[in-house]
XYZ file of C-alpha atoms in Angstrom:
363
model
C 61.265 -6.683 -15.761
C 59.273 -9.914 -15.676
C 57.751 -9.562 -12.208
C 53.946 -9.258 -11.979
C 52.710 -5.693 -11.536
C 50.603 -4.761 -8.526
C 48.595 -1.582 -8.939
C 47.956 0.929 -6.200
C 44.551 -0.484 -5.384
C 45.890 -4.044 -5.100
C 48.670 -2.845 -2.783
C 46.102 -1.060 -0.672
C 43.940 -4.145 -0.319
C 46.957 -6.244 0.678
C 47.911 -3.698 3.331
C 44.389 -3.492 4.729
C 44.118 -7.282 4.894
C 47.349 -7.577 6.891
C 46.340 -4.721 9.148
C 42.986 -6.416 9.901
C 41.161 -3.430 8.457
C 39.301 -5.452 5.818
C 37.851 -7.706 8.502
C 38.270 -7.381 12.241
C 39.915 -10.197 14.165
C 39.440 -11.781 17.575
C 43.169 -12.153 18.195
C 44.310 -11.448 21.723
C 45.453 -7.801 21.965
C 49.050 -8.840 22.702
C 49.109 -11.068 19.621
C 47.864 -8.250 17.408
C 50.343 -5.767 18.901
C 53.108 -8.244 18.088
C 51.832 -8.792 14.535
C 51.727 -5.041 13.895
C 55.229 -4.528 15.270
C 53.741 -2.175 17.843
C 51.521 0.879 17.648
C 52.851 4.420 17.588
C 52.019 5.933 20.947
C 53.650 9.277 21.633
C 50.239 10.917 22.178
C 49.015 9.297 25.395
C 46.849 7.441 25.870
C 44.345 7.293 22.988
C 46.105 6.176 19.764
C 47.077 2.586 20.660
C 43.640 1.912 22.129
C 41.866 3.336 19.097
C 44.234 1.472 16.784
C 43.287 -1.824 18.414
C 39.591 -0.907 18.465
C 39.595 -0.455 14.671
C 41.044 -3.951 14.210
C 39.640 -6.087 17.035
C 36.188 -7.409 17.821
C 35.246 -7.333 21.476
C 38.074 -5.014 22.505
C 37.660 -2.923 25.659
C 40.120 -0.411 27.163
C 40.868 -2.506 30.232
C 42.355 -5.279 28.084
C 45.244 -3.026 27.036
C 45.557 -1.196 30.357
C 45.935 -4.578 32.059
C 48.758 -5.553 29.695
C 50.588 -2.335 30.567
C 50.046 -2.720 34.307
C 51.187 -6.364 34.191
C 54.320 -5.348 32.236
C 53.305 -7.475 29.251
C 53.290 -4.330 27.054
C 55.468 -1.242 27.332
C 55.900 2.209 25.812
C 59.416 2.874 24.487
C 61.205 4.797 21.706
C 61.606 2.471 18.711
C 60.768 2.868 15.024
C 61.770 6.252 13.647
C 62.794 7.207 17.182
C 59.144 7.627 18.212
C 57.318 6.131 21.188
C 55.667 2.820 20.366
C 53.587 0.477 22.449
C 54.988 -3.034 22.020
C 54.939 -6.376 23.780
C 57.595 -6.953 26.419
C 59.309 -9.497 24.168
C 59.413 -7.081 21.244
C 60.786 -4.347 23.488
C 63.765 -6.527 24.341
C 64.340 -7.508 20.710
C 63.505 -4.360 18.756
C 65.237 -1.834 20.998
C 68.797 -3.138 20.359
C 68.034 -3.593 16.652
C 66.918 0.020 16.390
C 69.738 1.539 18.461
C 71.279 3.096 15.296
C 68.058 5.096 14.827
C 68.443 6.579 18.306
C 72.152 7.174 17.757
C 71.395 9.141 14.607
C 68.716 11.185 16.376
C 71.170 12.036 19.133
C 73.841 13.187 16.653
C 71.546 15.275 14.478
C 69.396 16.897 17.159
C 71.675 17.272 20.155
C 75.178 16.740 18.802
C 76.371 20.319 19.258
C 74.985 20.601 22.788
C 76.657 17.336 23.802
C 80.045 17.900 22.137
C 82.938 16.736 24.298
C 80.673 14.992 26.806
C 81.562 11.529 28.146
C 78.415 9.727 26.969
C 79.364 6.433 28.601
C 79.612 8.096 31.975
C 76.338 9.905 31.353
C 74.575 6.652 30.480
C 75.937 4.942 33.599
C 74.789 7.755 35.861
C 71.392 8.023 34.149
C 70.823 4.270 34.468
C 71.495 4.397 38.194
C 69.108 7.329 38.624
C 66.143 5.838 36.737
C 66.638 2.372 38.203
C 66.604 3.861 41.711
C 63.139 5.239 40.890
C 61.318 6.176 37.683
C 62.026 9.770 36.655
C 60.506 12.269 34.279
C 62.879 13.791 31.755
C 62.684 17.086 33.618
C 63.747 15.370 36.844
C 66.430 13.316 35.121
C 67.869 16.290 33.269
C 68.108 18.344 36.448
C 69.889 15.538 38.296
C 72.357 14.957 35.458
C 73.022 18.695 35.171
C 73.870 18.896 38.861
C 77.235 17.327 38.048
C 77.443 19.036 34.646
C 76.277 22.611 35.347
C 77.533 23.892 32.001
C 75.240 21.527 30.093
C 71.602 21.890 28.990
C 69.450 19.659 31.246
C 66.983 18.903 28.425
C 69.790 17.750 26.137
C 71.201 15.541 28.899
C 67.824 13.889 29.430
C 67.391 13.284 25.708
C 70.861 11.813 25.537
C 69.828 9.340 28.225
C 66.701 8.530 26.201
C 68.811 7.657 23.184
C 71.575 5.828 25.040
C 69.362 3.721 27.308
C 66.251 1.597 26.654
C 63.911 3.766 28.709
C 60.309 2.633 29.120
C 57.456 4.787 30.355
C 55.886 3.297 33.471
C 52.194 3.336 34.467
C 49.997 5.208 35.007
C 51.332 6.710 31.762
C 49.374 5.158 28.919
C 46.461 3.813 30.962
C 42.982 4.542 29.618
C 41.085 7.059 31.745
C 43.953 7.559 34.178
C 47.227 8.613 32.601
C 49.960 10.632 34.204
C 53.337 12.220 33.513
C 55.903 10.241 31.553
C 58.243 8.671 34.111
C 61.006 6.346 32.929
C 63.094 3.429 34.011
C 65.139 0.959 32.007
C 63.544 -1.947 30.171
C 65.838 -4.339 32.010
C 64.745 -3.063 35.425
C 61.044 -2.951 34.504
C 60.870 -6.334 32.792
C 63.473 -8.153 34.861
C 65.235 -9.468 31.755
C 68.157 -8.349 29.580
C 67.908 -7.045 26.044
C 68.321 -9.609 23.287
C 72.102 -9.830 22.740
C 71.783 -10.945 19.101
C 68.524 -9.715 17.556
C 67.965 -10.689 13.933
C 67.511 -8.051 11.212
C 66.152 -10.875 9.043
C 63.233 -11.310 11.442
C 62.636 -7.556 11.361
C 62.283 -7.631 7.562
C 59.996 -10.660 7.538
C 57.761 -9.228 10.229
C 57.501 -5.934 8.390
C 56.381 -7.691 5.227
C 53.832 -9.742 7.175
C 52.173 -6.571 8.457
C 52.873 -4.005 5.712
C 53.895 -5.774 2.474
C 54.279 -5.995 -0.419
C 56.920 -3.309 -0.066
C 60.142 -1.843 -1.392
C 63.371 -1.573 0.558
C 62.670 2.160 0.834
C 59.286 1.373 2.420
C 60.928 -0.902 4.976
C 63.494 1.748 5.860
C 60.811 4.421 6.193
C 58.919 2.233 8.683
C 61.811 1.437 10.991
C 64.174 4.372 10.445
C 67.182 2.162 9.694
C 69.225 2.532 6.496
C 71.324 0.113 4.421
C 68.817 -2.731 4.638
C 69.112 -3.702 0.963
C 71.734 -6.401 1.738
C 69.448 -7.940 4.352
C 66.541 -8.035 1.914
C 68.851 -9.397 -0.770
C 69.882 -12.229 1.513
C 66.230 -13.088 2.104
C 65.176 -12.655 -1.543
C 65.317 -16.390 -2.449
C 62.500 -17.071 0.011
C 60.407 -14.078 -1.057
C 58.128 -13.254 -3.970
C 58.844 -10.182 -6.064
C 56.515 -7.807 -7.856
C 56.678 -4.361 -9.436
C 54.484 -1.397 -8.706
C 53.114 0.813 -11.449
C 56.272 2.961 -11.321
C 58.464 -0.099 -11.875
C 59.806 -0.255 -8.326
C 60.711 -3.702 -7.002
C 58.426 -5.022 -4.278
C 59.146 -7.931 -1.943
C 56.611 -10.093 -0.174
C 56.051 -13.276 1.795
C 54.676 -16.113 -0.333
C 51.917 -16.993 2.138
C 50.782 -13.434 2.913
C 47.308 -12.313 1.775
C 47.052 -10.353 -1.460
C 43.309 -9.898 -2.057
C 41.892 -9.052 -5.445
C 41.794 -5.301 -5.944
C 38.001 -5.516 -6.306
C 37.645 -6.824 -2.736
C 35.244 -4.539 -0.828
C 36.876 -2.425 1.869
C 34.624 -1.347 4.749
C 34.502 2.143 6.180
C 36.893 2.417 9.110
C 38.059 5.075 11.569
C 41.841 4.717 11.801
C 43.594 5.985 14.919
C 45.700 9.147 15.123
C 49.398 8.445 14.397
C 48.481 5.031 13.017
C 51.340 3.192 11.326
C 48.981 2.418 8.450
C 49.915 5.891 7.177
C 53.522 6.061 8.371
C 55.159 2.847 7.225
C 55.835 3.318 3.500
C 57.940 5.707 1.474
C 55.026 5.811 -0.981
C 51.881 6.142 1.112
C 49.465 6.510 -1.797
C 48.243 2.919 -1.479
C 45.979 4.301 1.291
C 46.612 8.055 1.445
C 45.892 10.107 -1.689
C 48.631 12.675 -2.114
C 46.133 15.539 -2.293
C 45.001 14.728 1.260
C 48.391 14.184 2.834
C 48.728 17.731 4.127
C 45.255 17.584 5.628
C 46.043 14.665 7.919
C 49.789 15.171 8.525
C 50.404 18.635 9.911
C 53.624 20.626 9.773
C 54.138 20.255 13.531
C 54.164 16.462 13.305
C 50.559 15.698 14.239
C 48.910 12.818 12.350
C 45.135 13.008 12.606
C 42.766 10.115 12.898
C 41.536 9.230 9.426
C 38.326 8.076 7.813
C 38.820 5.232 5.316
C 36.279 4.851 2.514
C 36.815 2.158 -0.117
C 40.293 1.600 1.267
C 41.488 5.206 0.975
C 41.724 8.141 3.357
C 38.624 10.263 2.717
C 38.497 12.440 5.819
C 39.699 12.990 9.368
C 38.140 12.409 12.760
C 38.763 13.008 16.434
C 37.595 11.867 19.839
C 37.378 14.916 22.064
C 37.938 15.159 25.780
C 34.156 15.204 26.234
C 33.928 11.827 24.423
C 32.341 13.432 21.360
C 33.257 11.858 18.018
C 33.575 14.327 15.145
C 34.084 13.051 11.596
C 35.129 15.480 8.836
C 34.854 13.980 5.322
C 36.930 15.744 2.680
C 34.090 15.376 0.168
C 30.397 14.523 0.493
C 29.836 10.850 1.306
C 27.424 8.512 -0.381
C 24.477 7.619 1.840
C 25.759 4.087 2.539
C 29.243 5.349 3.402
C 27.829 8.041 5.666
C 25.743 5.463 7.502
C 28.782 3.240 7.867
C 30.833 6.180 9.178
C 28.110 6.915 11.721
C 28.164 3.279 12.861
C 31.949 3.367 13.262
C 31.752 6.640 15.174
C 29.092 5.186 17.464
C 31.396 2.253 18.104
C 34.168 4.656 19.175
C 31.745 6.633 21.327
C 30.608 3.489 23.136
C 34.213 2.390 23.616
C 35.066 5.745 25.192
C 32.253 5.472 27.703
C 29.178 6.391 25.705
C 28.751 9.824 27.222
C 29.373 11.985 24.156
C 27.746 12.602 20.814
C 28.487 11.709 17.201
C 28.690 14.306 14.455
C 29.404 13.677 10.779
C 30.103 16.862 8.812
C 28.709 17.232 5.309
C 32.057 17.317 3.510
C 33.387 20.055 1.272
């Protein structure tokens, strides 16, 4: 093994640099959403907004709400089968690439309840229903079950979710407004077809640009696809390779930033469900293993996290009353506490400025 070794701290600094968490950027929100490959968004509406706030200077909620209302950004099931907010272009490209992820979810979760069902006919009927008018899953399931009374309406609706590229339409996902999740197809909403030949090579390169250096297992954890080693192998001649401290092979783009491990990392409040924590098989570059259970709950909730010196050091939340509560896992140094207060004040102002900020002492 002759590849250079990158330690955990160096990997963390590289990730933070690419995530714009070492220094905020003034990129347009759509450009940052594209660079990040989308933001996980199943908890509406806060996480994508707070994810952009942590990374962008001058960001206000209306800038993302406008993108959603203008159909320049959409909410759709993508990586790992979870709802992501992505640009319209990425919706049309990523959704067909990630269809195997949705197929697998359908087989493993609903396979028994859908056994013997004509899925092509179901997809055709569901498409007609949601393109006639956006429907909630409860509405869609009831309509599909009307012609299939022996079937579970919820399973029928989820089958449609996996078989069709269903986007959630506004007001779902709008800051300060929101609403029930109603769905139509991406083609109907965006007025364009899905990409007929999306490139897995581009998927790999974009992942490395936002999350590298990384192993094949990291890449597969991020997107939910399997058997990507041949794709990475095909791209290997144009990539750099490294090893981590466990000897695992890492791939990276030659031009991507890899800051010195001594580079200072500012205190940041990272959004709930942020892909910073969800996009590697080995998350310890930013999430110490002893804290994993404190920010990722057994029922699938991923809390907002406090980053100190590039590592998760606590959790935080923005309440319905616009209060910002920060819970360090250990007492903070004075400078870090002051920085955490400044970040919390920034969130409070973003949310409307009507709440309060509270930083707990730490255990």
